[in-house]
mmCIF file with all atom_site columns, C-alpha atoms in Angstrom:
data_model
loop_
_atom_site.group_PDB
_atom_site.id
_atom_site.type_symbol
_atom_site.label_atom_id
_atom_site.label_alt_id
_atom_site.label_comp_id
_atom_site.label_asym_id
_atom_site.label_entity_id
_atom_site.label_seq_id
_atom_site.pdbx_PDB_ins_code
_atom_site.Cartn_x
_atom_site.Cartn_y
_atom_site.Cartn_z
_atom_site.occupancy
_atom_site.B_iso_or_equiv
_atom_site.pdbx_formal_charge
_atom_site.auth_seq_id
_atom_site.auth_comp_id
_atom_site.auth_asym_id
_atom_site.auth_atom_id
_atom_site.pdbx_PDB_model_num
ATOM 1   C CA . UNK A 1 1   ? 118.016 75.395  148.796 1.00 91.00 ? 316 UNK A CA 1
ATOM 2   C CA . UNK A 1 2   ? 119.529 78.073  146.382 1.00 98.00 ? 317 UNK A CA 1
ATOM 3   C CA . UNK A 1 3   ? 118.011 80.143  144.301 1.00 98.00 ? 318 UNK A CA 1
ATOM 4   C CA . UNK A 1 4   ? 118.991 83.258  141.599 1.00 98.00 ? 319 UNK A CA 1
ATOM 5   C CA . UNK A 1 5   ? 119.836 86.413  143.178 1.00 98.00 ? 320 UNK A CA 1
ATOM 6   C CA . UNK A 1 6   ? 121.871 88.185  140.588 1.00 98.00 ? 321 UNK A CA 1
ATOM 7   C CA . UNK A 1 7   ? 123.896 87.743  137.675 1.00 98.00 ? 322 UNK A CA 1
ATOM 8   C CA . UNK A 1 8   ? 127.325 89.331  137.222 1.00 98.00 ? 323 UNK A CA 1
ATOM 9   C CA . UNK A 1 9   ? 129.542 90.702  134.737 1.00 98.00 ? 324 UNK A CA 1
ATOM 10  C CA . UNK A 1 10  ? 132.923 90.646  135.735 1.00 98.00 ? 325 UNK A CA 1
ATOM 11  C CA . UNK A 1 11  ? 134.589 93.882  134.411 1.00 98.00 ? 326 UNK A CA 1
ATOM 12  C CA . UNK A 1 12  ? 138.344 95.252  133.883 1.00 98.00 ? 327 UNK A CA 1
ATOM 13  C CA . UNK A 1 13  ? 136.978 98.444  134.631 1.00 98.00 ? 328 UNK A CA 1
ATOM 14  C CA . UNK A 1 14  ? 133.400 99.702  135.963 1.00 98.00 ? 329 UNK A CA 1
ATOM 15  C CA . UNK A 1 15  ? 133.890 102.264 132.804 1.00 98.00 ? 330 UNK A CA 1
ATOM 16  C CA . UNK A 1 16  ? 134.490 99.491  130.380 1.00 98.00 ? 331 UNK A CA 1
ATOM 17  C CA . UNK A 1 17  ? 131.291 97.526  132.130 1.00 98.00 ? 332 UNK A CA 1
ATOM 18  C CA . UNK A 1 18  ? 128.984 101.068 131.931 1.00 98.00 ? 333 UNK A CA 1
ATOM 19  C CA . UNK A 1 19  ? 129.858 101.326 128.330 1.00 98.00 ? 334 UNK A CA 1
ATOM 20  C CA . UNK A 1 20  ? 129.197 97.331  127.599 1.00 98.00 ? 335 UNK A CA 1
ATOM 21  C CA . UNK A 1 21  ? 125.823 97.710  128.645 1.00 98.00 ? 336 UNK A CA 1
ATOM 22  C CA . UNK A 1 22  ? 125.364 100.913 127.662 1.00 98.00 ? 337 UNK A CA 1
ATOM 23  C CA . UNK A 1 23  ? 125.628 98.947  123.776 1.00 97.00 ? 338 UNK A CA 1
ATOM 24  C CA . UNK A 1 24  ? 123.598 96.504  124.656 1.00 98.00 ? 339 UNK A CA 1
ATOM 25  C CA . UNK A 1 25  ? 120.860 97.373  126.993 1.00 98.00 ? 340 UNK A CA 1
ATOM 26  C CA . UNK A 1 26  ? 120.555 101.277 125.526 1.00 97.00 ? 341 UNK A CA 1
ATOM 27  C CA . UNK A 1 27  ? 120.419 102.015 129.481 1.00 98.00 ? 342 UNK A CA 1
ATOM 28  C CA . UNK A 1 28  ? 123.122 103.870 131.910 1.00 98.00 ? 343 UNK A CA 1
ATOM 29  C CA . UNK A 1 29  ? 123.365 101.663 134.474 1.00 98.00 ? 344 UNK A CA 1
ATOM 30  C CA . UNK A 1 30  ? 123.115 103.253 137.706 1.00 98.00 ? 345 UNK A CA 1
ATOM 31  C CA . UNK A 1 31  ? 125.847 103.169 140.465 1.00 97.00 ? 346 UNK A CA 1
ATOM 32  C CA . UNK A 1 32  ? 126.011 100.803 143.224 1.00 97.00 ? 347 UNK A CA 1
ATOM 33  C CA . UNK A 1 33  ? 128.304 101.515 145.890 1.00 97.00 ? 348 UNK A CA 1
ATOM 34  C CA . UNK A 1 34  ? 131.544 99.990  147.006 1.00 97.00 ? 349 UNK A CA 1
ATOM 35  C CA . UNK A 1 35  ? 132.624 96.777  148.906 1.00 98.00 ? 350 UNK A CA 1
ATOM 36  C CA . UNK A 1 36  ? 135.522 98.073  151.608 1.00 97.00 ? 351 UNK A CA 1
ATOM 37  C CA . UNK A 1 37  ? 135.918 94.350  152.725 1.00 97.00 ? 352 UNK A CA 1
ATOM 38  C CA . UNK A 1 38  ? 137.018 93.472  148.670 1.00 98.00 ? 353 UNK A CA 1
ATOM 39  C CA . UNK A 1 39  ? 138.313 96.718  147.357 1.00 98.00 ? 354 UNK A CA 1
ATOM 40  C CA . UNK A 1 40  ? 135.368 96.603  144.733 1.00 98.00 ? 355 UNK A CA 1
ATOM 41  C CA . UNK A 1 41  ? 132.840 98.461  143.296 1.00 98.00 ? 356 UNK A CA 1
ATOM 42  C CA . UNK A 1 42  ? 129.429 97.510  141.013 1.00 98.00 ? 357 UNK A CA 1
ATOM 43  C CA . UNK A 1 43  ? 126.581 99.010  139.271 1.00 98.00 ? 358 UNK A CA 1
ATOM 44  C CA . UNK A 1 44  ? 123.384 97.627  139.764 1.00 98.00 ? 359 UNK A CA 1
ATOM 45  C CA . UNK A 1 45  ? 120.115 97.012  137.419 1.00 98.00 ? 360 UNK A CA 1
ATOM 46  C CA . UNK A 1 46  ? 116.929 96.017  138.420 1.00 98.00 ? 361 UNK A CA 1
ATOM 47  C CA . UNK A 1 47  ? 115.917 92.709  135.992 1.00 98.00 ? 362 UNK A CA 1
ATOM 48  C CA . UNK A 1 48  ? 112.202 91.847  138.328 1.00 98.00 ? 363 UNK A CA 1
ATOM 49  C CA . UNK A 1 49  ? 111.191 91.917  142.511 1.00 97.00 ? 364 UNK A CA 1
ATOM 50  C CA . UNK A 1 50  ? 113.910 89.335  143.406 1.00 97.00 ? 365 UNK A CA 1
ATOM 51  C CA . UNK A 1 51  ? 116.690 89.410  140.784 1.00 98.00 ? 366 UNK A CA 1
ATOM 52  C CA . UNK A 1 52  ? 119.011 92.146  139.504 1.00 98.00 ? 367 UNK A CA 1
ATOM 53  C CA . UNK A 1 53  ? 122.037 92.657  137.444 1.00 98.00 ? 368 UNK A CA 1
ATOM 54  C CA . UNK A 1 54  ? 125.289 93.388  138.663 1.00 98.00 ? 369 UNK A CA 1
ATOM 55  C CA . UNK A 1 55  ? 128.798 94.974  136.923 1.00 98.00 ? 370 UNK A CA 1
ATOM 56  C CA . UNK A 1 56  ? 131.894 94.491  139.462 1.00 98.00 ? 371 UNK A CA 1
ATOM 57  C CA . UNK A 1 57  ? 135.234 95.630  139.317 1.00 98.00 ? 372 UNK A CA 1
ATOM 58  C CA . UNK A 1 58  ? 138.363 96.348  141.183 1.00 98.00 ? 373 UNK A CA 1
ATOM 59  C CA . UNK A 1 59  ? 138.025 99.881  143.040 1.00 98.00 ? 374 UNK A CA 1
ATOM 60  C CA . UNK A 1 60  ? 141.341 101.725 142.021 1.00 97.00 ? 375 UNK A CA 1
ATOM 61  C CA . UNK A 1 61  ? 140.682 103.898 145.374 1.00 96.00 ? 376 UNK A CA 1
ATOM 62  C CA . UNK A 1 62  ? 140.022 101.777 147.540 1.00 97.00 ? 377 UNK A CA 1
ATOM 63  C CA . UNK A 1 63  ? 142.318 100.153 150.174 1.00 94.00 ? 378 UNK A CA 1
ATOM 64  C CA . UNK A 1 64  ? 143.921 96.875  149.297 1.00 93.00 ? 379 UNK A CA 1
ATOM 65  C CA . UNK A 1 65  ? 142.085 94.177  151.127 1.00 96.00 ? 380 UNK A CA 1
ATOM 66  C CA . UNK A 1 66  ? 143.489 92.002  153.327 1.00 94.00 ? 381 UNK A CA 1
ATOM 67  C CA . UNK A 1 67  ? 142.606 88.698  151.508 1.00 96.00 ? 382 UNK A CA 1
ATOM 68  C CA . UNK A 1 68  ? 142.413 88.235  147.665 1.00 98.00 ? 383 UNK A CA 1
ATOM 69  C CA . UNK A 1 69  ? 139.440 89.984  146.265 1.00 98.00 ? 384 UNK A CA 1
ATOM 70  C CA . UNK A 1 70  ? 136.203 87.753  145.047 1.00 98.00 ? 385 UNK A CA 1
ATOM 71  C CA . UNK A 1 71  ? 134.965 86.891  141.410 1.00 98.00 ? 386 UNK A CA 1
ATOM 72  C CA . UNK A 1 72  ? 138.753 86.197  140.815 1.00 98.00 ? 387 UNK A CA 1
ATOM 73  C CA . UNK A 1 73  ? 139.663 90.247  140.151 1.00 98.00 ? 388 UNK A CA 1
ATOM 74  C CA . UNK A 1 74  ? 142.826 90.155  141.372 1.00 98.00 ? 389 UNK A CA 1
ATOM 75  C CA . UNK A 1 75  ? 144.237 87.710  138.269 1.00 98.00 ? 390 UNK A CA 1
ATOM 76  C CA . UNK A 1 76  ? 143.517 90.921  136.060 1.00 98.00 ? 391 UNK A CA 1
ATOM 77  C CA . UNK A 1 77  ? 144.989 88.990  133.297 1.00 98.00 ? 392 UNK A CA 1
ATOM 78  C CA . UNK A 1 78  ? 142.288 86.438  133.500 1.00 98.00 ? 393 UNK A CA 1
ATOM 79  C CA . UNK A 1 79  ? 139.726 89.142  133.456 1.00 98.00 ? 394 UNK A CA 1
ATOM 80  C CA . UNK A 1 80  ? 140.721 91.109  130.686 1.00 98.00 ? 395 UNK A CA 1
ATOM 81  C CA . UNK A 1 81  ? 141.264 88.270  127.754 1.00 98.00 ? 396 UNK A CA 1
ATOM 82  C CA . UNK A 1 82  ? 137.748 86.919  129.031 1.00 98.00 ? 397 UNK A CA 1
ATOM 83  C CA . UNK A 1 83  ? 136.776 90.562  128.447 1.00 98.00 ? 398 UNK A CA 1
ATOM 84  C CA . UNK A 1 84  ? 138.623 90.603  125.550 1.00 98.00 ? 399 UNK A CA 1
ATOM 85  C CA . UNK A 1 85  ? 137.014 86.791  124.660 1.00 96.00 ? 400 UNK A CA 1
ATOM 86  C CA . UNK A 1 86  ? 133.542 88.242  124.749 1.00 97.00 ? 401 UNK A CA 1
ATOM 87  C CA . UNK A 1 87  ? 133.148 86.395  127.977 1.00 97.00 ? 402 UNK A CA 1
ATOM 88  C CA . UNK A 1 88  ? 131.751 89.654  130.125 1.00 98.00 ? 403 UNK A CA 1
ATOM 89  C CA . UNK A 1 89  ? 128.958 87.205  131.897 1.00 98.00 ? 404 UNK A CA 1
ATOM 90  C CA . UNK A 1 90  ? 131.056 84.977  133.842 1.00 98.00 ? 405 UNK A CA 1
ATOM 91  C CA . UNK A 1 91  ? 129.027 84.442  136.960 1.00 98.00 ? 406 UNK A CA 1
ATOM 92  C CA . UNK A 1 92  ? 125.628 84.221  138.921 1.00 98.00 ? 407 UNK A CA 1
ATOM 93  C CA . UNK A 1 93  ? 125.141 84.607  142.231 1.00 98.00 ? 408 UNK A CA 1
ATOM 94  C CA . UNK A 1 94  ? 122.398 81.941  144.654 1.00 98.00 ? 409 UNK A CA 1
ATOM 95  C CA . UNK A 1 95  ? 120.769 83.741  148.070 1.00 98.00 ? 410 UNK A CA 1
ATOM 96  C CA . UNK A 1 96  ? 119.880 80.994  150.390 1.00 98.00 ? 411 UNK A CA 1
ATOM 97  C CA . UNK A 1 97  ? 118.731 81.675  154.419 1.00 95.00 ? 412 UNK A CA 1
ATOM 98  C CA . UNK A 1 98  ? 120.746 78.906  155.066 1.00 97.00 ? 413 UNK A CA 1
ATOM 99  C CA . UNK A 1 99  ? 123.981 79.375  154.917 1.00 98.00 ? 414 UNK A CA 1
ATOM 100 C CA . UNK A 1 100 ? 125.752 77.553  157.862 1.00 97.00 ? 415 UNK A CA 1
ATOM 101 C CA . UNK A 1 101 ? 124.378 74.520  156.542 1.00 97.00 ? 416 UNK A CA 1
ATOM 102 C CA . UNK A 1 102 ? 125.158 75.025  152.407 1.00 98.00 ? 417 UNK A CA 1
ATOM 103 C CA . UNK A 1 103 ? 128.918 75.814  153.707 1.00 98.00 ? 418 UNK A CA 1
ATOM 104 C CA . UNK A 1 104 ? 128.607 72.569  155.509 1.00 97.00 ? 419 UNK A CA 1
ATOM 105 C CA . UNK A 1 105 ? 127.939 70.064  152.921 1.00 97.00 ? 420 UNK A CA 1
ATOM 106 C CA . UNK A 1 106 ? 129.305 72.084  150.010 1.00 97.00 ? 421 UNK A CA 1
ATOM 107 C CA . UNK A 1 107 ? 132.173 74.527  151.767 1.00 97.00 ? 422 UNK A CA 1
ATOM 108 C CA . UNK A 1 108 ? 134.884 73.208  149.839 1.00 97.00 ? 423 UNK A CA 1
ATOM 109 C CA . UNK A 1 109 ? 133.169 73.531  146.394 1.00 97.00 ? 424 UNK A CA 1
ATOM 110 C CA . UNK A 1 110 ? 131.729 77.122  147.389 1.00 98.00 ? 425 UNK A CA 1
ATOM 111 C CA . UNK A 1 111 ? 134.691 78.483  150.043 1.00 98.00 ? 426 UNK A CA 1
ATOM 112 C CA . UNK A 1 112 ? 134.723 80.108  153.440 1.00 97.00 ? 427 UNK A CA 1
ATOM 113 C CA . UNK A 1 113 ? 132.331 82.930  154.592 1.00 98.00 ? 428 UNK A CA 1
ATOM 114 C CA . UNK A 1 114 ? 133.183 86.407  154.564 1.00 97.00 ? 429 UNK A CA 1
ATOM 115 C CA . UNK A 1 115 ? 130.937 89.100  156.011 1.00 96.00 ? 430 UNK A CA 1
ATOM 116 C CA . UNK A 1 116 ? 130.698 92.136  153.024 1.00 96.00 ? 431 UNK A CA 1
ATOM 117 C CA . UNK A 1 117 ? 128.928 95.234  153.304 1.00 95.00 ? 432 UNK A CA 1
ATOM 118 C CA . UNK A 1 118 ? 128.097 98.429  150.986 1.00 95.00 ? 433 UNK A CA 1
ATOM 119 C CA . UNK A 1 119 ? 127.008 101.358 152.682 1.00 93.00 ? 434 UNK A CA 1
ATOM 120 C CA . UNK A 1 120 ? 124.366 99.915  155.043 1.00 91.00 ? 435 UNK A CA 1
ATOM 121 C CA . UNK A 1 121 ? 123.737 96.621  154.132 1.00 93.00 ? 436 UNK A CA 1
ATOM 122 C CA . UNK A 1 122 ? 125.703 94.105  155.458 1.00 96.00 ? 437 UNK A CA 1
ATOM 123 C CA . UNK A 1 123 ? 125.569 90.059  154.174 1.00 98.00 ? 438 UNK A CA 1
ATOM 124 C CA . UNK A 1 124 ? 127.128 86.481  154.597 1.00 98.00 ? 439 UNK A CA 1
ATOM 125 C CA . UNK A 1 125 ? 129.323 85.514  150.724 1.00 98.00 ? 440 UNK A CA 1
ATOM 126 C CA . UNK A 1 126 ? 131.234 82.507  150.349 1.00 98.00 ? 441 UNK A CA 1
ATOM 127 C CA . UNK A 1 127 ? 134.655 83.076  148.567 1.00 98.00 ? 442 UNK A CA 1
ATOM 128 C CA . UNK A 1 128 ? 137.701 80.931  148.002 1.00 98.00 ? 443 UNK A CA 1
ATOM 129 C CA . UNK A 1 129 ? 140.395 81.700  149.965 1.00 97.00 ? 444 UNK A CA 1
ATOM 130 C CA . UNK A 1 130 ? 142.554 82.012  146.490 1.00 97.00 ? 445 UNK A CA 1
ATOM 131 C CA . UNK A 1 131 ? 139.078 84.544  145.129 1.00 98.00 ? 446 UNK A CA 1
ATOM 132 C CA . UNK A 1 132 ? 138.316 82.417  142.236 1.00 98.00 ? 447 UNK A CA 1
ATOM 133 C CA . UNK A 1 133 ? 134.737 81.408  141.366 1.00 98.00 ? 448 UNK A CA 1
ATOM 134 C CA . UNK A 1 134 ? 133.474 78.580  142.064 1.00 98.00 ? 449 UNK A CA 1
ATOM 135 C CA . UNK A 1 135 ? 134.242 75.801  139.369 1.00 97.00 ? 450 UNK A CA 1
ATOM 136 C CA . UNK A 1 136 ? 135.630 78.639  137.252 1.00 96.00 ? 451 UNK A CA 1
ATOM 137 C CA . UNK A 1 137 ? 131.862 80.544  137.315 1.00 97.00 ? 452 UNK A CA 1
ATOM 138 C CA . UNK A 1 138 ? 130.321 77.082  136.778 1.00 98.00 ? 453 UNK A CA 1
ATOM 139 C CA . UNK A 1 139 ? 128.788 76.652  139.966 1.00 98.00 ? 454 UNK A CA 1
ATOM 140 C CA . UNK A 1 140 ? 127.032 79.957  141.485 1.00 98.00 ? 455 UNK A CA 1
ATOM 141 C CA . UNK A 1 141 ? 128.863 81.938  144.372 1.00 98.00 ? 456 UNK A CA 1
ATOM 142 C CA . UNK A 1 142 ? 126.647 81.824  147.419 1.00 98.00 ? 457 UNK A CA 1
ATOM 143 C CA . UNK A 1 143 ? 125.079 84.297  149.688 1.00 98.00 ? 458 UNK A CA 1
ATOM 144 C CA . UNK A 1 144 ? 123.120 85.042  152.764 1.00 98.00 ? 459 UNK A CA 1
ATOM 145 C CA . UNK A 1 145 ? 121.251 88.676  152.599 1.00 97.00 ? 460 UNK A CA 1
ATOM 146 C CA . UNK A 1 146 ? 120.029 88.926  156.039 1.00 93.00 ? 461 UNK A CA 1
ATOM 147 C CA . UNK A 1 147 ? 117.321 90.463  157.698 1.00 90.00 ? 462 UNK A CA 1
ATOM 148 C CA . UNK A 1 148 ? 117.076 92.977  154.913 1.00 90.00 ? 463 UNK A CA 1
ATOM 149 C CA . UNK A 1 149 ? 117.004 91.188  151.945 1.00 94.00 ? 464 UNK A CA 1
ATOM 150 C CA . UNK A 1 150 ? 117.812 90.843  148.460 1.00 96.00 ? 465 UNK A CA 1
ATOM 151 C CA . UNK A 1 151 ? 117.195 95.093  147.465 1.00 96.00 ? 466 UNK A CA 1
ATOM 152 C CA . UNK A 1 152 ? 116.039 94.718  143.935 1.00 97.00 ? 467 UNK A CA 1
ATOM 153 C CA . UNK A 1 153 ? 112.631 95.759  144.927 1.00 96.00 ? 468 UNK A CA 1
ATOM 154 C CA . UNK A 1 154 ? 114.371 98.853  146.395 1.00 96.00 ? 469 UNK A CA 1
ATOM 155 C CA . UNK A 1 155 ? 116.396 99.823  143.165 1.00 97.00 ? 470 UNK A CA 1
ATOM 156 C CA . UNK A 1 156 ? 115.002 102.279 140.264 1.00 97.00 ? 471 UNK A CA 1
ATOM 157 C CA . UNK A 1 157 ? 112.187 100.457 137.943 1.00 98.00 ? 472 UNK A CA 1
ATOM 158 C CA . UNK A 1 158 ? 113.701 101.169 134.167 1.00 98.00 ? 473 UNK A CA 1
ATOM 159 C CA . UNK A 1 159 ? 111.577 98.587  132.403 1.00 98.00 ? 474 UNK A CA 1
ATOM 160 C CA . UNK A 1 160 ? 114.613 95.591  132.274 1.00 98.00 ? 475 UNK A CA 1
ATOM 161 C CA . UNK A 1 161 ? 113.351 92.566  132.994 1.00 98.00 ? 476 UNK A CA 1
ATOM 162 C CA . UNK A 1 162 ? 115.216 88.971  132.843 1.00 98.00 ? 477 UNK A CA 1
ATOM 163 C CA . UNK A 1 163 ? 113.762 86.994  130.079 1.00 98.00 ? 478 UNK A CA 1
ATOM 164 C CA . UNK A 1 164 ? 115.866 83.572  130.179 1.00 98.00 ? 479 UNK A CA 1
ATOM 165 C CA . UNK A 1 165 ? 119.362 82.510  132.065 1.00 98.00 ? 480 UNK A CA 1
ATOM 166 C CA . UNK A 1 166 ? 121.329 79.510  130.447 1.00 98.00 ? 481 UNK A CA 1
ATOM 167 C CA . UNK A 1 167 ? 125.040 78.047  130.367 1.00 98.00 ? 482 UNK A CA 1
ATOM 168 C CA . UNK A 1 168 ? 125.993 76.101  127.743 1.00 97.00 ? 483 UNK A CA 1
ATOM 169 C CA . UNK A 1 169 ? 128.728 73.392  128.553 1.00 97.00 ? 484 UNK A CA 1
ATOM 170 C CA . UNK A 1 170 ? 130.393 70.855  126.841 1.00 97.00 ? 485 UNK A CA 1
ATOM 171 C CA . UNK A 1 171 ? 129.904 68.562  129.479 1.00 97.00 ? 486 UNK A CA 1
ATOM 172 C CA . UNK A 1 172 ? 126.070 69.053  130.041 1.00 96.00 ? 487 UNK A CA 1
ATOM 173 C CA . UNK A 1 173 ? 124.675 66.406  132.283 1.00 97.00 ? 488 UNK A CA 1
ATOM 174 C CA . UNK A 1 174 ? 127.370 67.230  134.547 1.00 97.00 ? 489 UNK A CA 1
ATOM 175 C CA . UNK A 1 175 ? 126.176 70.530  135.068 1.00 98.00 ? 490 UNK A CA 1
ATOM 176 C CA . UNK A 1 176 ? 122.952 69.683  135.470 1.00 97.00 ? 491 UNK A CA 1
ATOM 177 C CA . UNK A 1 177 ? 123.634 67.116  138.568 1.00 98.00 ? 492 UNK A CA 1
ATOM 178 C CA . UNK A 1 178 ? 126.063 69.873  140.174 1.00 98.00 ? 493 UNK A CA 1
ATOM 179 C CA . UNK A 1 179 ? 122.858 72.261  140.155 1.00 98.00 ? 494 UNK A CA 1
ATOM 180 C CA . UNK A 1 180 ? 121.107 68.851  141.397 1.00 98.00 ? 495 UNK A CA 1
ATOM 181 C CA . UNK A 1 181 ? 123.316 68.369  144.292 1.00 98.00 ? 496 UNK A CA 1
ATOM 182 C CA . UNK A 1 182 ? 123.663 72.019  145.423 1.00 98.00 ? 497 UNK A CA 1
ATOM 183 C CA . UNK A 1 183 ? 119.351 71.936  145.249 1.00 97.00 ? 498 UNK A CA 1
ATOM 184 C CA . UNK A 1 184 ? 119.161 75.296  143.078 1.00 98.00 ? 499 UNK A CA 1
ATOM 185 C CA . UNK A 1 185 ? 115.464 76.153  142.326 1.00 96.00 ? 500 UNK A CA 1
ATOM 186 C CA . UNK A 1 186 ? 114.855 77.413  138.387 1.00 94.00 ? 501 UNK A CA 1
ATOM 187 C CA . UNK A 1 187 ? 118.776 76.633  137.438 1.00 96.00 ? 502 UNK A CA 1
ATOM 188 C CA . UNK A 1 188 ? 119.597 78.583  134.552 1.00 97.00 ? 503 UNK A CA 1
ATOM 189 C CA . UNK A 1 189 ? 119.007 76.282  131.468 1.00 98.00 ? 504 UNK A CA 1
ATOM 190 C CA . UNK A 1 190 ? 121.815 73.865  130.639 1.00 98.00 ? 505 UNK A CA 1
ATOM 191 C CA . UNK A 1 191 ? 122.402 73.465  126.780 1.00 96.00 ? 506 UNK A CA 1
ATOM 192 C CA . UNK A 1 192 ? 125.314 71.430  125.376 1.00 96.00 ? 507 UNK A CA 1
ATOM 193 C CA . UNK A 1 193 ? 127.890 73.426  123.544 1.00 95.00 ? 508 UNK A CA 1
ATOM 194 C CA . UNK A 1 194 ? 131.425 73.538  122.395 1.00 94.00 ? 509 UNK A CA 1
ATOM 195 C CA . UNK A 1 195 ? 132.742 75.681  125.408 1.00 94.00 ? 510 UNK A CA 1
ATOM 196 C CA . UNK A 1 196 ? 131.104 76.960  128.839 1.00 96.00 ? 511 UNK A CA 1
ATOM 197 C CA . UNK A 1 197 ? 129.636 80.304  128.728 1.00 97.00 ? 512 UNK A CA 1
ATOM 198 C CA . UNK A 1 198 ? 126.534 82.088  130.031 1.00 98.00 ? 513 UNK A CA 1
ATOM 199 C CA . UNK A 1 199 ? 123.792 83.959  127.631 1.00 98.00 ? 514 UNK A CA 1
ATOM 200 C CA . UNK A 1 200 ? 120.890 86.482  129.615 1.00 98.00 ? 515 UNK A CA 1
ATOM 201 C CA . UNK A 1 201 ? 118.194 87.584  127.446 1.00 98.00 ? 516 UNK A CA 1
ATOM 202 C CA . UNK A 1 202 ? 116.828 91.027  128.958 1.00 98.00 ? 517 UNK A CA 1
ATOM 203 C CA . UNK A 1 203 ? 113.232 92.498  127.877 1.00 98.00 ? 518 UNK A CA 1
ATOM 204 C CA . UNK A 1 204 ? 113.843 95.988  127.409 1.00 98.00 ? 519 UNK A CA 1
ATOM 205 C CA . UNK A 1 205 ? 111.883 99.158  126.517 1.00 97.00 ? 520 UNK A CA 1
ATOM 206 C CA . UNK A 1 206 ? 113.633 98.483  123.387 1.00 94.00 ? 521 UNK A CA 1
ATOM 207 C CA . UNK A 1 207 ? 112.947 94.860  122.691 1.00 97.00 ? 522 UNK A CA 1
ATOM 208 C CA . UNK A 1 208 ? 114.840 91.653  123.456 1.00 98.00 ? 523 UNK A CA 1
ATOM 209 C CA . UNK A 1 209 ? 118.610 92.316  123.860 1.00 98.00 ? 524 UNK A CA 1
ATOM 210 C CA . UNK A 1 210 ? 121.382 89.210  125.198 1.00 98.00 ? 525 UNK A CA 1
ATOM 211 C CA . UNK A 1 211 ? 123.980 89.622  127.377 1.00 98.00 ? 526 UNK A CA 1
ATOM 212 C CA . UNK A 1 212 ? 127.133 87.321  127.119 1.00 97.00 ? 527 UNK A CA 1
#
């Protein structure tokens, strides 16, 4: 069983992410930490108990990793003309306390496990040994929090809240069996559409805004 943990927007830049949502959440996100094992680093927004927003990027101080960095970051290419695109909300990320056994029936789908950490937490994420997402961000990237837990609850409360989650795909049911077979609870709505791309609306002290 999967369910949402977080959604990400893949950046070029964490500066270029800050100032995205900066636009179109009126809110500076706050800093995350940094992800030695990847040579990444995020800011993170609270969007309820259990879910939360996330902005990645490549860490220009960190140590190159030893293996190819996740959320495809290394093609930086590829991320900047989906930046460029409009395409900044490229992924979503499942927690399941399972883990062993999701890897087992769906390891070649969702890759190999990696243990990550950033500053004190340390988790189970499945990545592909070339980094790309799964299915191109179709399907969600998978994780195991551990003891501790998913730490929205433990982030600052700034009124953001997550509204609605859909992809639209051109090739609809399809999408809809994958989340079928990989048994996510609450899938983010599938909607038929000319090309695949993910919409977020966020209740915000300052009404509705969408993230794309």
């Amino acid at each position: 069983m999967l369910k949402l943990d977080h959604l990400a927007i893949i950046a070029p830049s964490l500066e270029l992410g800050a100032d995205y949502i900066r636009e179109r959440l009126g809110v500076e996100m706050p800093k995350g930490g940094k992800h030695p094992q990847m040579g990444t680093h995020n800011l993170l927004l609270r969007l309820g108990e259990d879910v939360f927003l996330e902005v990645i990027a490549v860490d220009p101080e960190a140590e190159p990793p030893t293996r190819l960095r996740w959320f495809g970051l290394d093609d930086a290419a590829a991320v900047q003309a989906a930046w460029d695109e409009g395409r900044r909300l490229r992924a979503w990320v499942a927690r399941t306390s399972d883990f062993t056994g999701v890897l087992a029936m769906h390891g070649d789908l969702l890759g190999r496990q990696e243990q990550v950490s950033r500053g004190d937490r340390e988790w189970l994420f499945a990545v592909a040994d070339d980094g790309s997402l799964p299915l191109g961000g179709v399907a969600p990237s998978v994780m195991d929090w551990g003891v501790k837990g998913n730490p929205a609850s433990s982030m600052p409360d700034l009124g953001f809240r997550l509204k609605s989650f859909q992809i639209e795909h051109p090739k609809m049911s399809r999408v809809r069996k994958l989340y079928a077979d990989l048994d996510v609870v609450d899938p983010p709505a599938v909607m038929e559409g000319e090309q695949f791309r993910y919409m977020a609306e966020i209740d915000t002290p300052y009404g509705v805004k969408l993230l794309n």
